[in-house]
XYZ file of C-alpha atoms in Angstrom:
609
model
C -5.743 -0.759 12.155
C -8.383 -3.056 10.693
C -11.220 -0.891 11.969
C -9.685 2.141 10.266
C -9.349 0.136 7.075
C -13.085 -0.532 7.000
C -14.057 3.116 7.505
C -16.700 4.375 5.118
C -17.793 7.957 4.593
C -21.493 8.770 4.773
C -21.293 12.471 5.563
C -21.340 15.277 3.027
C -18.536 16.156 0.668
C -15.536 17.345 2.699
C -13.383 19.807 0.803
C -10.612 19.737 3.420
C -9.921 16.073 2.579
C -9.801 16.670 -1.171
C -7.597 19.719 -0.706
C -4.797 17.376 0.379
C -4.653 16.074 -3.198
C -4.341 19.484 -4.847
C -0.497 19.558 -4.876
C -0.505 16.176 -6.635
C -3.377 17.037 -8.982
C -1.622 20.261 -9.971
C 0.714 18.162 -12.144
C -2.281 17.126 -14.278
C -4.122 20.429 -14.562
C -3.410 20.497 -18.294
C -4.914 17.036 -18.787
C -7.909 17.965 -16.609
C -8.504 21.206 -18.483
C -8.335 19.314 -21.786
C -10.704 16.634 -20.477
C -13.251 19.248 -19.350
C -12.906 21.099 -22.658
C -13.571 17.897 -24.608
C -16.510 17.146 -22.298
C -17.982 20.610 -22.813
C -17.577 20.395 -26.597
C -18.980 16.876 -26.837
C -22.017 17.602 -24.677
C -22.696 20.858 -26.479
C -22.860 18.858 -29.703
C -25.028 16.232 -27.972
C -27.428 18.982 -26.865
C -27.606 20.228 -30.455
C -28.543 16.831 -31.956
C -32.293 17.146 -31.125
C -32.203 20.491 -32.931
C -30.979 18.647 -36.047
C -33.911 16.286 -35.508
C -36.254 19.296 -35.264
C -34.837 20.744 -38.475
C -35.149 17.437 -40.343
C -38.794 16.973 -39.350
C -39.680 20.566 -40.142
C -37.736 20.778 -43.411
C -38.197 17.311 -44.927
C -40.994 15.347 -43.290
C -43.598 18.108 -42.849
C -42.873 19.622 -46.276
C -42.607 16.275 -48.035
C -39.464 17.284 -49.927
C -35.880 16.074 -49.988
C -34.442 19.352 -51.216
C -31.352 20.245 -49.161
C -31.110 16.740 -47.704
C -27.558 16.145 -48.985
C -26.012 19.229 -47.315
C -27.957 18.441 -44.150
C -26.684 14.839 -44.157
C -23.114 16.022 -44.650
C -23.422 18.557 -41.834
C -25.031 15.985 -39.561
C -22.298 13.446 -40.377
C -19.594 16.015 -39.714
C -21.148 16.819 -36.339
C -21.278 13.117 -35.427
C -17.608 12.710 -36.414
C -16.716 15.798 -34.387
C -18.588 14.460 -31.354
C -16.798 11.119 -31.723
C -13.461 12.945 -31.728
C -14.393 14.775 -28.523
C -15.269 11.430 -26.902
C -11.942 9.967 -27.999
C -10.067 13.056 -26.808
C -11.821 13.131 -23.430
C -11.309 9.392 -22.937
C -7.610 9.688 -23.734
C -7.208 12.471 -21.187
C -9.082 10.498 -18.514
C -6.946 7.434 -19.199
C -3.782 9.506 -18.871
C -4.965 11.042 -15.601
C -5.838 7.606 -14.198
C -2.566 5.998 -15.245
C -0.265 8.892 -14.283
C -2.039 9.765 -11.030
C -2.124 6.123 -9.922
C 1.537 5.720 -10.859
C 2.625 8.850 -8.988
C 0.587 8.042 -5.886
C 2.137 4.568 -5.742
C 5.622 6.004 -6.321
C 5.172 8.625 -3.612
C 3.856 6.051 -1.156
C 6.589 3.532 -1.901
C 9.315 6.159 -1.693
C 7.884 7.456 1.576
C 7.732 3.947 3.018
C 11.473 3.613 2.435
C 12.073 6.561 4.775
C 10.015 5.240 7.706
C 11.724 3.744 10.724
C 11.767 0.120 11.778
C 9.326 0.883 14.606
C 6.625 1.700 12.032
C 6.927 -1.723 10.417
C 6.914 -3.414 13.808
C 3.324 -2.277 14.429
C 1.886 -1.958 10.908
C 0.478 -5.049 9.142
C 1.813 -5.751 5.671
C -1.732 -6.230 4.346
C -2.631 -2.700 5.439
C 0.287 -1.225 3.500
C -0.442 -3.308 0.398
C -4.060 -2.132 0.421
C -2.972 1.499 0.659
C -0.401 1.212 -2.138
C -2.628 -0.766 -4.523
C -6.377 -0.630 -3.839
C -6.676 2.885 -2.442
C -4.439 4.515 -5.042
C -6.338 2.757 -7.849
C -9.642 3.862 -6.376
C -8.547 7.493 -6.055
C -7.051 7.640 -9.558
C -10.047 5.931 -11.178
C -12.581 8.053 -9.349
C -10.894 11.329 -10.213
C -10.243 10.394 -13.838
C -13.604 8.866 -14.764
C -15.867 10.201 -12.013
C -14.826 13.770 -12.738
C -15.444 13.231 -16.440
C -18.898 11.742 -15.763
C -19.800 14.655 -13.485
C -18.636 17.159 -16.106
C -20.621 15.331 -18.814
C -23.767 15.349 -16.676
C -23.471 19.013 -15.711
C -22.805 20.203 -19.256
C -25.570 18.089 -20.779
C -28.240 18.943 -18.179
C -27.400 22.657 -18.269
C -27.343 22.721 -22.070
C -30.586 20.747 -22.359
C -32.439 23.063 -19.972
C -31.155 26.086 -21.885
C -32.269 24.598 -25.208
C -35.720 23.678 -23.862
C -36.265 27.146 -22.363
C -35.357 28.731 -25.689
C -37.683 26.426 -27.608
C -40.729 26.646 -25.293
C -40.581 27.745 -21.676
C -43.954 26.156 -20.814
C -42.872 22.629 -21.763
C -39.465 23.250 -20.212
C -41.183 24.093 -16.941
C -42.895 20.668 -16.957
C -39.520 18.909 -17.181
C -37.909 21.220 -14.635
C -40.663 20.519 -12.080
C -40.186 16.736 -12.344
C -36.375 16.774 -12.175
C -36.139 17.519 -8.399
C -38.227 14.424 -7.623
C -35.885 12.209 -9.656
C -32.839 13.873 -8.096
C -34.248 13.360 -4.593
C -35.020 9.694 -5.311
C -31.525 9.152 -6.687
C -29.987 10.945 -3.714
C -31.908 8.652 -1.361
C -31.364 5.315 -3.100
C -27.863 5.592 -4.594
C -25.878 5.887 -1.306
C -27.789 2.918 0.099
C -27.287 0.823 -3.034
C -23.608 1.813 -2.987
C -23.314 0.795 0.690
C -24.747 -2.692 0.187
C -22.893 -3.257 -3.090
C -19.618 -2.346 -1.390
C -20.471 -4.650 1.500
C -20.983 -7.487 -0.988
C -17.494 -6.842 -2.405
C -15.917 -6.842 1.066
C -17.598 -10.077 2.069
C -16.603 -11.601 -1.256
C -12.962 -10.797 -0.416
C -13.400 -12.583 2.921
C -14.944 -15.559 1.134
C -11.976 -15.702 -1.236
C -9.621 -15.660 1.755
C -11.612 -18.359 3.548
C -11.680 -20.465 0.380
C -7.907 -20.090 0.034
C -7.356 -21.053 3.678
C -9.699 -24.007 3.329
C -7.609 -25.391 0.457
C -4.092 -24.540 1.659
C -4.947 -25.575 5.211
C -6.858 -28.725 4.283
C -4.276 -31.000 5.884
C -4.364 -29.065 9.157
C -8.180 -28.998 9.143
C -8.333 -32.758 8.731
C -5.754 -33.503 11.401
C -7.574 -31.197 13.846
C -10.986 -32.519 12.718
C -12.428 -29.017 12.300
C -14.148 -29.504 8.939
C -17.563 -28.788 10.490
C -16.332 -25.532 11.973
C -14.788 -24.484 8.632
C -18.051 -25.253 6.844
C -20.070 -23.290 9.408
C -17.776 -20.262 9.084
C -17.921 -20.451 5.288
C -21.729 -20.811 5.397
C -22.000 -17.742 7.621
C -19.924 -15.671 5.198
C -21.887 -16.780 2.132
C -25.161 -16.221 4.016
C -24.089 -12.699 4.957
C -23.085 -11.996 1.361
C -26.429 -13.330 0.126
C -28.366 -11.098 2.523
C -26.358 -8.037 1.485
C -26.804 -8.825 -2.219
C -30.575 -9.251 -1.702
C -30.744 -5.858 0.065
C -28.943 -4.206 -2.860
C -31.221 -6.003 -5.349
C -34.351 -4.923 -3.475
C -33.259 -1.306 -3.458
C -32.538 -1.485 -7.192
C -35.888 -3.210 -7.742
C -37.620 -0.162 -6.242
C -35.314 2.560 -7.513
C -35.189 1.625 -11.203
C -38.982 1.287 -11.775
C -39.704 4.484 -9.809
C -37.219 6.555 -11.827
C -38.546 5.001 -15.024
C -42.059 5.934 -13.913
C -41.084 9.583 -13.409
C -39.243 9.780 -16.714
C -42.157 8.162 -18.531
C -44.581 10.444 -16.705
C -42.577 13.447 -17.831
C -42.654 12.297 -21.456
C -46.413 11.680 -21.162
C -47.006 15.176 -19.750
C -44.855 16.716 -22.490
C -46.811 14.770 -25.118
C -50.143 15.748 -23.601
C -49.317 19.404 -23.165
C -47.312 19.577 -26.372
C -50.044 17.837 -28.374
C -52.559 20.381 -27.142
C -50.221 23.214 -28.141
C -49.713 21.644 -31.593
C -53.480 21.366 -32.012
C -53.780 25.012 -31.060
C -51.003 25.725 -33.602
C -48.932 27.253 -30.800
C -46.162 24.677 -31.246
C -44.631 22.859 -34.184
C -44.491 19.054 -34.309
C -40.759 19.292 -34.971
C -40.247 21.279 -31.762
C -42.375 18.773 -29.803
C -40.201 15.933 -31.144
C -37.040 17.686 -29.912
C -38.656 18.257 -26.527
C -39.546 14.590 -26.159
C -35.926 13.670 -26.913
C -34.683 16.089 -24.252
C -37.243 14.812 -21.738
C -36.230 11.185 -22.346
C -32.476 11.817 -22.184
C -32.169 14.288 -19.304
C -32.851 11.916 -16.415
C -29.971 9.473 -16.979
C -27.235 12.131 -16.549
C -29.006 13.389 -13.414
C -28.911 9.857 -11.983
C -25.246 9.511 -12.987
C -24.425 12.849 -11.392
C -25.925 11.834 -8.034
C -24.312 8.384 -8.162
C -20.886 9.858 -8.911
C -21.213 12.406 -6.105
C -22.007 9.538 -3.722
C -18.909 7.695 -4.973
C -16.816 10.850 -4.533
C -17.960 11.070 -0.915
C -17.134 7.387 -0.355
C -13.655 7.678 -1.868
C -12.760 10.277 0.762
C -11.890 7.343 3.033
C -9.206 6.220 0.562
C -7.810 9.739 0.293
C -7.586 10.070 4.057
C -5.859 6.696 4.381
C -3.311 7.482 1.646
C -2.565 11.008 2.854
C -2.455 9.706 6.437
C 0.232 7.240 5.412
C 2.138 10.013 3.638
C 1.905 12.036 6.864
C 3.659 9.307 8.858
C 6.967 10.659 10.028
C 10.025 8.475 10.663
C 10.974 8.314 14.323
C 14.665 8.239 13.437
C 15.709 11.134 11.205
C 18.872 12.918 10.182
C 19.227 16.620 10.895
C 19.302 19.050 7.943
C 22.999 19.647 8.633
C 23.751 15.918 8.414
C 21.725 15.577 5.192
C 23.556 18.570 3.733
C 26.936 16.935 4.355
C 26.265 13.211 3.979
C 23.171 13.148 1.763
C 20.147 10.912 2.303
C 19.010 7.462 1.185
C 18.053 8.713 -2.273
C 20.953 11.088 -2.865
C 23.943 9.934 -0.796
C 27.138 12.000 -0.792
C 29.505 9.076 -0.373
C 32.550 11.206 -1.016
C 32.016 12.757 2.443
C 31.641 9.462 4.286
C 34.405 8.720 6.758
C 35.636 5.126 7.049
C 34.072 3.239 9.957
C 36.347 1.377 12.363
C 33.674 -0.216 14.550
C 34.137 1.141 18.065
C 30.729 1.483 19.757
C 30.017 3.140 23.092
C 26.766 3.396 25.021
C 27.096 6.441 27.257
C 24.467 6.863 30.011
C 21.769 5.465 27.701
C 18.152 5.281 28.832
C 15.662 3.796 26.391
C 12.002 2.923 26.186
C 10.085 1.945 23.089
C 8.056 4.656 21.313
C 4.740 3.068 22.295
C 5.527 3.797 25.962
C 5.914 1.456 28.886
C 8.831 1.060 31.262
C 12.417 1.899 30.454
C 14.196 -1.039 28.859
C 17.619 0.442 29.615
C 18.431 2.943 32.357
C 21.721 4.849 32.576
C 23.388 2.040 30.641
C 27.104 2.279 29.868
C 29.047 -0.073 27.644
C 32.146 0.368 25.522
C 32.776 -2.083 22.713
C 36.249 -1.778 21.154
C 36.514 -2.209 17.392
C 36.765 -5.859 16.407
C 34.989 -7.122 19.535
C 32.472 -9.953 19.326
C 29.533 -9.336 21.649
C 27.024 -12.128 22.298
C 23.560 -11.343 23.630
C 21.714 -14.241 25.223
C 18.491 -14.820 27.080
C 15.218 -16.680 26.865
C 12.755 -16.098 24.017
C 11.075 -12.713 24.394
C 13.618 -11.419 26.910
C 14.512 -8.392 24.718
C 17.799 -9.522 23.190
C 17.337 -7.399 20.043
C 16.971 -4.076 21.866
C 20.694 -3.416 22.236
C 21.376 -4.275 18.600
C 18.464 -2.125 17.379
C 19.973 0.806 19.264
C 23.510 0.154 18.024
C 22.234 -0.084 14.421
C 20.159 3.091 14.934
C 16.869 1.430 14.127
C 15.853 3.209 17.332
C 17.554 6.086 19.146
C 18.146 6.449 22.888
C 15.493 8.249 24.900
C 18.362 9.826 26.841
C 22.110 9.620 26.549
C 24.387 9.012 23.592
C 25.603 6.191 21.392
C 28.988 6.872 19.866
C 30.487 5.266 16.778
C 34.249 5.738 16.576
C 34.031 8.405 19.272
C 31.272 10.536 17.708
C 27.550 10.604 18.448
C 26.070 8.580 15.617
C 23.374 11.237 15.107
C 26.129 13.465 13.702
C 26.361 11.169 10.684
C 23.725 9.844 8.326
C 21.731 6.673 8.893
C 22.759 5.430 5.458
C 26.452 5.823 6.342
C 25.965 3.566 9.365
C 23.612 1.062 7.710
C 25.966 0.716 4.741
C 28.584 -0.558 7.165
C 26.319 -3.137 8.827
C 25.796 -6.728 7.724
C 22.595 -8.090 9.252
C 21.654 -11.768 9.021
C 18.145 -12.364 10.323
C 16.665 -15.411 11.987
C 14.008 -15.516 9.259
C 15.939 -14.639 6.092
C 14.210 -12.790 3.288
C 15.089 -13.505 -0.339
C 13.927 -11.521 -3.337
C 12.494 -13.038 -6.485
C 15.374 -13.783 -8.830
C 18.379 -16.046 -9.091
C 20.792 -17.218 -6.404
C 23.462 -14.955 -7.868
C 21.176 -11.911 -7.888
C 20.139 -12.434 -4.270
C 23.745 -12.605 -3.103
C 24.669 -9.563 -5.213
C 22.212 -7.419 -3.252
C 24.997 -7.244 -0.667
C 27.009 -5.135 -3.128
C 25.397 -4.365 -6.456
C 28.665 -3.665 -8.285
C 30.219 -7.014 -7.309
C 31.550 -9.258 -10.082
C 30.381 -12.832 -10.564
C 33.679 -14.031 -9.131
C 33.229 -11.965 -5.966
C 29.670 -13.249 -5.577
C 30.814 -16.854 -5.867
C 33.753 -16.296 -3.499
C 31.423 -14.858 -0.850
C 29.131 -17.859 -1.267
C 32.003 -20.329 -0.899
C 33.118 -18.618 2.325
C 29.891 -19.711 4.032
C 29.198 -22.883 1.995
C 26.334 -21.218 0.085
C 27.880 -22.559 -3.134
C 26.422 -25.925 -2.119
C 22.931 -24.428 -2.518
C 23.655 -23.362 -6.086
C 25.222 -26.730 -6.873
C 21.988 -28.545 -5.990
C 19.825 -26.484 -8.350
C 19.299 -27.287 -12.013
C 20.695 -23.991 -13.355
C 23.305 -23.435 -10.662
C 23.928 -19.808 -9.802
C 21.257 -18.666 -12.268
C 18.509 -20.826 -10.720
C 15.438 -18.908 -9.632
C 14.822 -19.065 -5.873
C 11.067 -18.495 -6.232
C 8.904 -15.912 -4.519
C 10.523 -15.089 -1.155
C 12.847 -18.043 -1.769
C 10.062 -20.628 -1.468
C 12.023 -23.108 -3.597
C 14.691 -23.341 -0.897
C 14.680 -24.647 2.635
C 15.025 -22.218 5.550
C 18.621 -23.342 6.068
C 19.492 -22.780 2.395
C 17.944 -19.318 2.483
C 19.991 -18.618 5.585
C 23.217 -19.555 3.791
C 22.423 -17.188 0.909
C 21.669 -14.478 3.446
C 25.092 -15.140 5.026
C 26.789 -14.874 1.648
C 24.997 -11.590 0.956
C 26.274 -10.132 4.232
C 29.807 -11.378 3.537
C 29.796 -9.760 0.092
C 28.881 -6.416 1.635
C 32.121 -6.630 3.676
C 30.697 -4.562 6.556
C 32.612 -3.314 9.594
C 29.768 -4.364 11.902
C 28.140 -7.796 11.737
C 24.835 -8.695 13.354
C 23.825 -12.352 13.455
C 20.292 -12.551 14.861
C 19.964 -16.223 15.858
C 21.283 -16.796 12.371
C 22.087 -20.456 12.889
C 18.846 -21.421 14.630
C 17.229 -22.646 11.401
C 20.262 -24.552 10.130
C 20.802 -28.228 10.749
C 23.768 -29.356 12.847
C 25.899 -30.376 9.861
C 25.345 -27.086 8.041
C 25.990 -25.165 11.236
C 29.347 -26.904 11.577
C 30.166 -25.985 7.965
C 29.656 -22.292 8.551
C 30.894 -21.995 12.141
C 34.527 -21.918 11.048
C 33.650 -19.435 8.330
C 31.914 -17.213 10.893
C 34.972 -17.307 13.156
C 37.070 -16.158 10.224
C 34.616 -13.550 8.976
C 34.049 -11.910 12.356
C 37.765 -11.453 12.930
C 38.676 -7.727 13.179
C 35.007 -6.760 12.845
C 32.692 -5.547 15.581
C 30.037 -8.233 15.832
C 26.791 -8.853 17.679
C 25.603 -12.426 18.050
C 22.031 -12.821 19.231
C 22.045 -16.487 20.106
C 19.650 -19.130 21.340
C 22.177 -21.949 21.187
C 24.661 -20.974 23.861
C 27.221 -23.419 22.494
C 27.712 -21.058 19.511
C 28.893 -18.070 21.567
C 31.487 -19.510 23.930
C 34.298 -17.769 22.031
C 32.665 -14.316 22.253
C 34.775 -11.541 23.760
C 31.801 -10.298 25.768
C 28.486 -11.909 26.679
C 25.495 -9.805 27.747
C 22.722 -11.702 29.532
C 19.228 -10.271 29.083
C 16.273 -11.038 31.342
C 12.858 -9.307 31.233
C 14.273 -6.607 28.986
C 17.173 -5.804 31.325
C 20.868 -6.673 31.063
C 21.451 -8.622 34.259
C 24.961 -10.019 33.663
C 27.960 -9.345 31.484
C 31.331 -11.028 31.075
C 33.071 -13.851 29.206
C 31.731 -17.385 28.995
C 34.077 -18.661 31.677
C 33.588 -15.753 34.068
C 29.805 -16.022 33.845
C 29.901 -19.753 34.509
C 32.074 -19.168 37.566
C 29.588 -16.583 38.834
C 26.865 -19.277 39.060
C 24.196 -16.729 38.096
C 21.426 -16.642 35.547
C 23.739 -17.441 32.630
C 25.052 -20.501 34.474
C 21.467 -21.726 34.922
C 20.614 -21.102 31.263
C 23.728 -22.870 30.021
C 23.352 -25.840 32.354
C 19.690 -26.314 31.439
C 20.366 -26.104 27.714
C 23.402 -28.379 27.976
C 21.252 -30.992 29.737
C 18.498 -30.688 27.116
C 20.964 -31.120 24.246
C 22.504 -34.194 25.859
C 19.039 -35.680 26.438
C 18.162 -35.039 22.798
C 21.357 -36.803 21.679
C 20.560 -39.808 23.859
C 17.017 -40.022 22.546
C 18.290 -39.581 18.985
C 20.741 -42.424 19.462
């Protein structure tokens, strides 16, 4: 993923990549047409300004009279005002395109990300997604809005200037036209290379910022591990690499700028020499020569800008491909059109058609392997879980305890076979219908920025304050609010960083309780809670799971002794099933796990005493 992120385009302009944006850009065709119209009008006026200069020299300076100066000044002022208005109009249109296009790209990406399956997030780094949604969309929007305007300005001005020069004197125009290809070729050679090294400097600077951040936030770890020298060496290597890249860019600029200045100055000199000879021969007016010199001096900058912007357009193709590639990602778990028609989707649910869920779950001849391949995790697996049953899933870390729950919750679907909810294949109903009936408490709870009350209310957005507080009291989460300075309205910080892991877990419990789901999933939900807090909520859990189908993914085996059914997972396979007592009597793998953990806990108590 990282290698793809660093991809840069050096080949020619690829229309097939840009064509992917056309459906999105179609929404802004009015703004683009207006921007190009303002650009054309403004540059047409800009091309005409040297002609005003020619008129002023011929009518006032050469004749030595000021007659007609006032009307000329008024006309010239009006033209300047008109050109200013075109600049303002074009800038406003470009700003609108940048803001609206960036907004819509981010909206489309964010909305699309909500539809992707859990498997996508299991293999995709968060940093990659953030870069797509922020950096790449900004780069695309900015390049189209301002780069397109700059290209239009350059094309209109260069075309208009050449036309004006040919009309004034084709011989002098030919001098300028002959020099232009050399400047264009130089710009085409240097600009992509300058752009490459400048972009490399920015990338390395981002790495330096990250290393600087790690060096500060991880200072305690660095000191305890005595790795200061290694940190300094790594930082020195990054800064050295950035310095070398910056020097390369500076050297290229040091050659490119003087050379282009030389050609532009040479062009002006040739125009002066040839034009002066024509003036002496009375074949050309001084006023016309003055206009020509202005054109010759001004025409090279837009040519340089045009080449630079085309190079940037080629480079931004990488961002377009990354964004459109993300939009092309398809969820691995989808509802059929018939299901969407009846039950709606995540953005337009038809809740009036949702049947109540009782909680009976049946695995019928299920075979499953993860989408990235490998061996089957389940093969011809059958299991019937009556409504209201508490199922515990145990095993060592990494044994694959979450697989069964991920299938039951339809985060994944069976490779073969069926999973039935209340007697019907769960693919006959919408994902949202099922997920709305599931309360999931994770081992690593996630809180949103906001207050304690707001975080609990995410379980059911229409809940009253009283219902929120009642749900919190059921799992002792009211103690968290009581400790904070503003109680229920206290801010939990970004991702709940003002709270301990155990306190975040309690709020997560309260959120699940408020949702009042028919299926509960507790994914090692008490592993981050101290013994006293665990005791506080254990009774609440026993009460809350009553009459609900529940899955307990547990590391502490002492927490699942009351489960109706225990599934023992080893190396991704279910090797034993039964109640706590029956599994102990079997003296199998579960017996060994329980005995070993029981001994460890007793040893820890002795050492603690």
